[in-house]
Amino acid sequence: MNTPAHIMINMLCLGRQDTANILTPVVVGAFLPDAPMFVFYFVEKVIKGTPEGIIWREAYYKENWQNFIDIFNSIPLIIFGLFFTGWLGSKIGIIFFSSIFLHIVGDFPLHHNDAHRHFFPFSNWRFQSPVSYWDPNHYGTIVTIVEILAVIISCVVLFQTYQSMTGRISVGLIGVSYLAYFIYVFTVWV
């Protein structure tokens, strides 16, 4: 799934309480597994000036980038964080790591050629799903439609659920960032 979709779905599943001490760890946890991708893309596109096609066909698959990306998608490390914060009695930590885990569970069945090593650094195994969230050769068009509908439904439900201006602005900003992502995709990648 795309990052804003992860955030909206995680907010719907974990962040139904309209308070900053709940929403902040949910949003940050939903974003964190994809954060290395933003760093990767910024370094390759902006700093190095790597052409778009090379970024996704070659640079993405370099070992150092894969290690950096996959450490943030490691199920064993996330489970350790979840148990450790539970042992400490940290509600914020539990919500944060639960949000990361939910993101990873959402990604697991939706990556084909670009699958993560979800058990890294303990294993290099990748589940290459027959389904991809973006590749039309692997049902990406259908997944995109389902994802868009899930984001719209999440936005509507959360906008009605949240009473605070902060909560509603958060929903609006994430919805706008999701729209901006598709505008970028259709102007740069298509």
PDB file of C-alpha atoms in Angstrom:
ATOM      1  CA  MET A   1       0.000   0.000   0.000  1.00  0.00           C
ATOM      2  CA  ASN A   2       0.980   3.598  -0.371  1.00  0.00           C
ATOM      3  CA  THR A   3       2.102   5.400   2.783  1.00  0.00           C
ATOM      4  CA  PRO A   4      -0.946   7.690   3.229  1.00  0.00           C
ATOM      5  CA  ALA A   5      -3.200   4.633   2.832  1.00  0.00           C
ATOM      6  CA  HIS A   6      -1.297   2.879   5.636  1.00  0.00           C
ATOM      7  CA  ILE A   7      -1.724   5.936   7.841  1.00  0.00           C
ATOM      8  CA  MET A   8      -5.473   6.235   7.192  1.00  0.00           C
ATOM      9  CA  ILE A   9      -6.150   2.534   7.715  1.00  0.00           C
ATOM     10  CA  ASN A  10      -4.020   2.462  10.866  1.00  0.00           C
ATOM     11  CA  MET A  11      -5.874   5.512  12.173  1.00  0.00           C
ATOM     12  CA  LEU A  12      -9.161   3.721  11.487  1.00  0.00           C
ATOM     13  CA  CYS A  13      -8.010   0.497  13.180  1.00  0.00           C
ATOM     14  CA  LEU A  14      -5.938   1.872  16.075  1.00  0.00           C
ATOM     15  CA  GLY A  15      -6.583   5.589  16.350  1.00  0.00           C
ATOM     16  CA  ARG A  16     -10.294   5.936  16.827  1.00  0.00           C
ATOM     17  CA  GLN A  17      -9.729   7.963  19.997  1.00  0.00           C
ATOM     18  CA  ASP A  18      -9.363  11.605  19.049  1.00  0.00           C
ATOM     19  CA  THR A  19      -6.389  12.420  21.265  1.00  0.00           C
ATOM     20  CA  ALA A  20      -2.826  13.364  20.387  1.00  0.00           C
ATOM     21  CA  ASN A  21      -1.344  10.716  22.693  1.00  0.00           C
ATOM     22  CA  ILE A  22      -3.120   8.065  20.575  1.00  0.00           C
ATOM     23  CA  LEU A  23      -2.981   9.621  17.092  1.00  0.00           C
ATOM     24  CA  THR A  24       0.692  10.594  17.163  1.00  0.00           C
ATOM     25  CA  PRO A  25       2.103   7.078  17.761  1.00  0.00           C
ATOM     26  CA  VAL A  26      -0.408   5.619  15.287  1.00  0.00           C
ATOM     27  CA  VAL A  27       0.586   8.061  12.531  1.00  0.00           C
ATOM     28  CA  VAL A  28       4.334   7.857  13.214  1.00  0.00           C
ATOM     29  CA  GLY A  29       4.176   4.043  13.458  1.00  0.00           C
ATOM     30  CA  ALA A  30       2.226   3.802  10.190  1.00  0.00           C
ATOM     31  CA  PHE A  31       4.775   6.036   8.448  1.00  0.00           C
ATOM     32  CA  LEU A  32       8.008   4.585   9.856  1.00  0.00           C
ATOM     33  CA  PRO A  33       8.285   1.385   7.751  1.00  0.00           C
ATOM     34  CA  ASP A  34       8.158   3.553   4.596  1.00  0.00           C
ATOM     35  CA  ALA A  35      10.440   6.314   5.917  1.00  0.00           C
ATOM     36  CA  PRO A  36      13.582   4.674   4.481  1.00  0.00           C
ATOM     37  CA  MET A  37      11.920   4.707   1.049  1.00  0.00           C
ATOM     38  CA  PHE A  38      11.568   8.482   1.238  1.00  0.00           C
ATOM     39  CA  VAL A  39      15.220   8.806   2.265  1.00  0.00           C
ATOM     40  CA  PHE A  40      16.241   6.435  -0.542  1.00  0.00           C
ATOM     41  CA  TYR A  41      14.225   8.315  -3.165  1.00  0.00           C
ATOM     42  CA  PHE A  42      15.482  11.718  -1.982  1.00  0.00           C
ATOM     43  CA  VAL A  43      19.128  10.595  -2.071  1.00  0.00           C
ATOM     44  CA  GLU A  44      18.825   8.920  -5.470  1.00  0.00           C
ATOM     45  CA  LYS A  45      16.608  11.505  -7.186  1.00  0.00           C
ATOM     46  CA  VAL A  46      17.612  14.823  -5.632  1.00  0.00           C
ATOM     47  CA  ILE A  47      21.170  14.365  -4.394  1.00  0.00           C
ATOM     48  CA  LYS A  48      22.536  11.915  -6.987  1.00  0.00           C
ATOM     49  CA  GLY A  49      20.236  12.881  -9.869  1.00  0.00           C
ATOM     50  CA  THR A  50      19.618   9.244 -10.750  1.00  0.00           C
ATOM     51  CA  PRO A  51      17.131   8.824 -13.623  1.00  0.00           C
ATOM     52  CA  GLU A  52      13.696   7.567 -12.546  1.00  0.00           C
ATOM     53  CA  GLY A  53      13.967   4.242 -14.361  1.00  0.00           C
ATOM     54  CA  ILE A  54      17.368   3.466 -12.839  1.00  0.00           C
ATOM     55  CA  ILE A  55      16.094   4.317  -9.349  1.00  0.00           C
ATOM     56  CA  TRP A  56      13.450   1.579  -9.435  1.00  0.00           C
ATOM     57  CA  ARG A  57      15.207  -0.987 -11.668  1.00  0.00           C
ATOM     58  CA  GLU A  58      18.705  -0.875 -10.154  1.00  0.00           C
ATOM     59  CA  ALA A  59      19.339   1.444  -7.187  1.00  0.00           C
ATOM     60  CA  TYR A  60      16.411   0.102  -5.143  1.00  0.00           C
ATOM     61  CA  TYR A  61      17.872  -3.412  -5.296  1.00  0.00           C
ATOM     62  CA  LYS A  62      21.376  -2.502  -4.096  1.00  0.00           C
ATOM     63  CA  GLU A  63      22.292  -4.372  -0.919  1.00  0.00           C
ATOM     64  CA  ASN A  64      22.862  -1.305   1.278  1.00  0.00           C
ATOM     65  CA  TRP A  65      19.499   0.204   0.339  1.00  0.00           C
ATOM     66  CA  GLN A  66      17.726  -3.131   0.814  1.00  0.00           C
ATOM     67  CA  ASN A  67      19.261  -3.546   4.281  1.00  0.00           C
ATOM     68  CA  PHE A  68      18.283  -0.005   5.263  1.00  0.00           C
ATOM     69  CA  ILE A  69      14.702  -0.464   4.038  1.00  0.00           C
ATOM     70  CA  ASP A  70      14.199  -3.971   5.405  1.00  0.00           C
ATOM     71  CA  ILE A  71      15.419  -3.245   8.945  1.00  0.00           C
ATOM     72  CA  PHE A  72      12.384  -0.949   9.292  1.00  0.00           C
ATOM     73  CA  ASN A  73      10.130  -3.782   8.062  1.00  0.00           C
ATOM     74  CA  SER A  74      11.511  -6.524  10.309  1.00  0.00           C
ATOM     75  CA  ILE A  75       8.765  -8.457  12.082  1.00  0.00           C
ATOM     76  CA  PRO A  76      11.115  -9.876  14.789  1.00  0.00           C
ATOM     77  CA  LEU A  77      12.397  -6.380  15.665  1.00  0.00           C
ATOM     78  CA  ILE A  78       8.873  -4.946  15.764  1.00  0.00           C
ATOM     79  CA  ILE A  79       7.632  -7.805  17.959  1.00  0.00           C
ATOM     80  CA  PHE A  80      10.600  -7.238  20.276  1.00  0.00           C
ATOM     81  CA  GLY A  81       9.675  -3.528  20.470  1.00  0.00           C
ATOM     82  CA  LEU A  82       6.056  -4.418  21.154  1.00  0.00           C
ATOM     83  CA  PHE A  83       6.919  -6.816  23.979  1.00  0.00           C
ATOM     84  CA  PHE A  84       9.557  -4.493  25.432  1.00  0.00           C
ATOM     85  CA  THR A  85       7.210  -1.494  25.561  1.00  0.00           C
ATOM     86  CA  GLY A  86       4.499  -3.774  26.960  1.00  0.00           C
ATOM     87  CA  TRP A  87       6.908  -4.923  29.668  1.00  0.00           C
ATOM     88  CA  LEU A  88       7.638  -1.257  30.430  1.00  0.00           C
ATOM     89  CA  GLY A  89       3.908  -0.552  30.561  1.00  0.00           C
ATOM     90  CA  SER A  90       4.126   2.122  27.860  1.00  0.00           C
ATOM     91  CA  LYS A  91       0.732   2.561  26.215  1.00  0.00           C
ATOM     92  CA  ILE A  92       2.264   4.924  23.641  1.00  0.00           C
ATOM     93  CA  GLY A  93       4.996   2.370  22.823  1.00  0.00           C
ATOM     94  CA  ILE A  94       2.445  -0.419  22.439  1.00  0.00           C
ATOM     95  CA  ILE A  95       0.326   1.720  20.096  1.00  0.00           C
ATOM     96  CA  PHE A  96       3.433   2.799  18.144  1.00  0.00           C
ATOM     97  CA  PHE A  97       4.728  -0.749  17.578  1.00  0.00           C
ATOM     98  CA  SER A  98       1.204  -2.040  16.912  1.00  0.00           C
ATOM     99  CA  SER A  99       0.896   0.575  14.189  1.00  0.00           C
ATOM    100  CA  ILE A 100       4.211  -0.486  12.650  1.00  0.00           C
ATOM    101  CA  PHE A 101       3.102  -4.123  12.814  1.00  0.00           C
ATOM    102  CA  LEU A 102      -0.245  -3.315  11.163  1.00  0.00           C
ATOM    103  CA  HIS A 103       1.628  -1.527   8.358  1.00  0.00           C
ATOM    104  CA  ILE A 104       3.823  -4.595   7.804  1.00  0.00           C
ATOM    105  CA  VAL A 105       0.822  -6.946   7.853  1.00  0.00           C
ATOM    106  CA  GLY A 106      -0.804  -4.737   5.206  1.00  0.00           C
ATOM    107  CA  ASP A 107       2.321  -4.791   3.034  1.00  0.00           C
ATOM    108  CA  PHE A 108       3.088  -8.508   3.338  1.00  0.00           C
ATOM    109  CA  PRO A 109       0.546  -9.779   0.755  1.00  0.00           C
ATOM    110  CA  LEU A 110       0.970  -6.808  -1.616  1.00  0.00           C
ATOM    111  CA  HIS A 111       4.599  -6.937  -2.789  1.00  0.00           C
ATOM    112  CA  HIS A 112       5.768  -9.077  -5.678  1.00  0.00           C
ATOM    113  CA  ASN A 113       9.132  -8.125  -7.240  1.00  0.00           C
ATOM    114  CA  ASP A 114       9.814  -5.550  -4.530  1.00  0.00           C
ATOM    115  CA  ALA A 115       9.067  -7.782  -1.531  1.00  0.00           C
ATOM    116  CA  HIS A 116      10.723  -6.966   1.785  1.00  0.00           C
ATOM    117  CA  ARG A 117      12.721  -9.390   3.896  1.00  0.00           C
ATOM    118  CA  HIS A 118      10.291  -9.313   6.798  1.00  0.00           C
ATOM    119  CA  PHE A 119      12.502 -11.478   9.010  1.00  0.00           C
ATOM    120  CA  PHE A 120      15.703  -9.493   8.395  1.00  0.00           C
ATOM    121  CA  PRO A 121      18.370  -9.532   9.885  1.00  0.00           C
ATOM    122  CA  PHE A 122      17.667 -13.142  10.894  1.00  0.00           C
ATOM    123  CA  SER A 123      16.665 -14.316   7.418  1.00  0.00           C
ATOM    124  CA  ASN A 124      16.900 -13.090   3.841  1.00  0.00           C
ATOM    125  CA  TRP A 125      13.660 -14.853   2.854  1.00  0.00           C
ATOM    126  CA  ARG A 126      11.126 -12.788   0.915  1.00  0.00           C
ATOM    127  CA  PHE A 127       7.475 -13.628   0.372  1.00  0.00           C
ATOM    128  CA  GLN A 128       6.926 -12.716  -3.268  1.00  0.00           C
ATOM    129  CA  SER A 129       3.179 -12.429  -3.371  1.00  0.00           C
ATOM    130  CA  PRO A 130       1.294 -13.089  -6.588  1.00  0.00           C
ATOM    131  CA  VAL A 131      -0.343  -9.709  -5.867  1.00  0.00           C
ATOM    132  CA  SER A 132       1.279  -6.277  -6.059  1.00  0.00           C
ATOM    133  CA  TYR A 133      -0.097  -2.986  -4.783  1.00  0.00           C
ATOM    134  CA  TRP A 134       1.238  -1.153  -7.840  1.00  0.00           C
ATOM    135  CA  ASP A 135       2.119  -3.574 -10.668  1.00  0.00           C
ATOM    136  CA  PRO A 136      -0.776  -4.071 -13.122  1.00  0.00           C
ATOM    137  CA  ASN A 137       0.805  -7.395 -14.164  1.00  0.00           C
ATOM    138  CA  HIS A 138       0.080  -8.627 -10.638  1.00  0.00           C
ATOM    139  CA  TYR A 139      -3.420  -7.207 -10.021  1.00  0.00           C
ATOM    140  CA  GLY A 140      -2.076  -3.758  -9.132  1.00  0.00           C
ATOM    141  CA  THR A 141      -4.981  -1.989 -10.824  1.00  0.00           C
ATOM    142  CA  ILE A 142      -7.513  -3.888  -8.700  1.00  0.00           C
ATOM    143  CA  VAL A 143      -5.497  -3.344  -5.510  1.00  0.00           C
ATOM    144  CA  THR A 144      -5.228   0.385  -6.281  1.00  0.00           C
ATOM    145  CA  ILE A 145      -9.011   0.670  -6.668  1.00  0.00           C
ATOM    146  CA  VAL A 146      -9.586  -1.202  -3.392  1.00  0.00           C
ATOM    147  CA  GLU A 147      -6.954   0.958  -1.660  1.00  0.00           C
ATOM    148  CA  ILE A 148      -8.535   4.198  -2.898  1.00  0.00           C
ATOM    149  CA  LEU A 149     -11.947   3.044  -1.668  1.00  0.00           C
ATOM    150  CA  ALA A 150     -10.460   2.052   1.716  1.00  0.00           C
ATOM    151  CA  VAL A 151      -8.846   5.485   2.069  1.00  0.00           C
ATOM    152  CA  ILE A 152     -12.056   7.314   1.125  1.00  0.00           C
ATOM    153  CA  ILE A 153     -14.108   5.235   3.580  1.00  0.00           C
ATOM    154  CA  SER A 154     -11.474   5.726   6.303  1.00  0.00           C
ATOM    155  CA  CYS A 155     -11.441   9.495   5.708  1.00  0.00           C
ATOM    156  CA  VAL A 156     -15.237   9.733   5.909  1.00  0.00           C
ATOM    157  CA  VAL A 157     -15.510   7.561   9.040  1.00  0.00           C
ATOM    158  CA  LEU A 158     -12.648   9.300  10.830  1.00  0.00           C
ATOM    159  CA  PHE A 159     -13.819  12.788   9.885  1.00  0.00           C
ATOM    160  CA  GLN A 160     -17.195  11.953  11.411  1.00  0.00           C
ATOM    161  CA  THR A 161     -15.610  10.230  14.434  1.00  0.00           C
ATOM    162  CA  TYR A 162     -13.093  12.913  15.336  1.00  0.00           C
ATOM    163  CA  GLN A 163     -14.506  15.931  17.117  1.00  0.00           C
ATOM    164  CA  SER A 164     -11.321  17.944  17.537  1.00  0.00           C
ATOM    165  CA  MET A 165     -10.055  20.323  14.883  1.00  0.00           C
ATOM    166  CA  THR A 166      -6.612  18.664  15.143  1.00  0.00           C
ATOM    167  CA  GLY A 167      -8.048  15.220  14.369  1.00  0.00           C
ATOM    168  CA  ARG A 168     -10.074  16.487  11.439  1.00  0.00           C
ATOM    169  CA  ILE A 169      -7.162  18.495  10.048  1.00  0.00           C
ATOM    170  CA  SER A 170      -4.989  15.364  10.310  1.00  0.00           C
ATOM    171  CA  VAL A 171      -7.512  13.386   8.275  1.00  0.00           C
ATOM    172  CA  GLY A 172      -7.687  16.184   5.703  1.00  0.00           C
ATOM    173  CA  LEU A 173      -3.909  16.512   5.414  1.00  0.00           C
ATOM    174  CA  ILE A 174      -3.409  12.793   4.966  1.00  0.00           C
ATOM    175  CA  GLY A 175      -6.209  12.707   2.380  1.00  0.00           C
ATOM    176  CA  VAL A 176      -4.590  15.598   0.495  1.00  0.00           C
ATOM    177  CA  SER A 177      -1.168  13.908   0.651  1.00  0.00           C
ATOM    178  CA  TYR A 178      -2.737  10.766  -0.819  1.00  0.00           C
ATOM    179  CA  LEU A 179      -4.168  12.806  -3.689  1.00  0.00           C
ATOM    180  CA  ALA A 180      -0.813  14.588  -4.152  1.00  0.00           C
ATOM    181  CA  TYR A 181       0.922  11.216  -4.367  1.00  0.00           C
ATOM    182  CA  PHE A 182      -1.272  10.166  -7.290  1.00  0.00           C
ATOM    183  CA  ILE A 183      -0.731  13.493  -9.029  1.00  0.00           C
ATOM    184  CA  TYR A 184       3.028  12.958  -8.680  1.00  0.00           C
ATOM    185  CA  VAL A 185       2.767   9.377  -9.949  1.00  0.00           C
ATOM    186  CA  PHE A 186       0.809  10.383 -13.032  1.00  0.00           C
ATOM    187  CA  THR A 187       3.093  13.305 -13.859  1.00  0.00           C
ATOM    188  CA  VAL A 188       6.487  11.673 -13.157  1.00  0.00           C
ATOM    189  CA  TRP A 189       6.150   7.885 -13.331  1.00  0.00           C
ATOM    190  CA  VAL A 190       3.471   7.278 -15.952  1.00  0.00           C
TER     191      VAL A 190
END
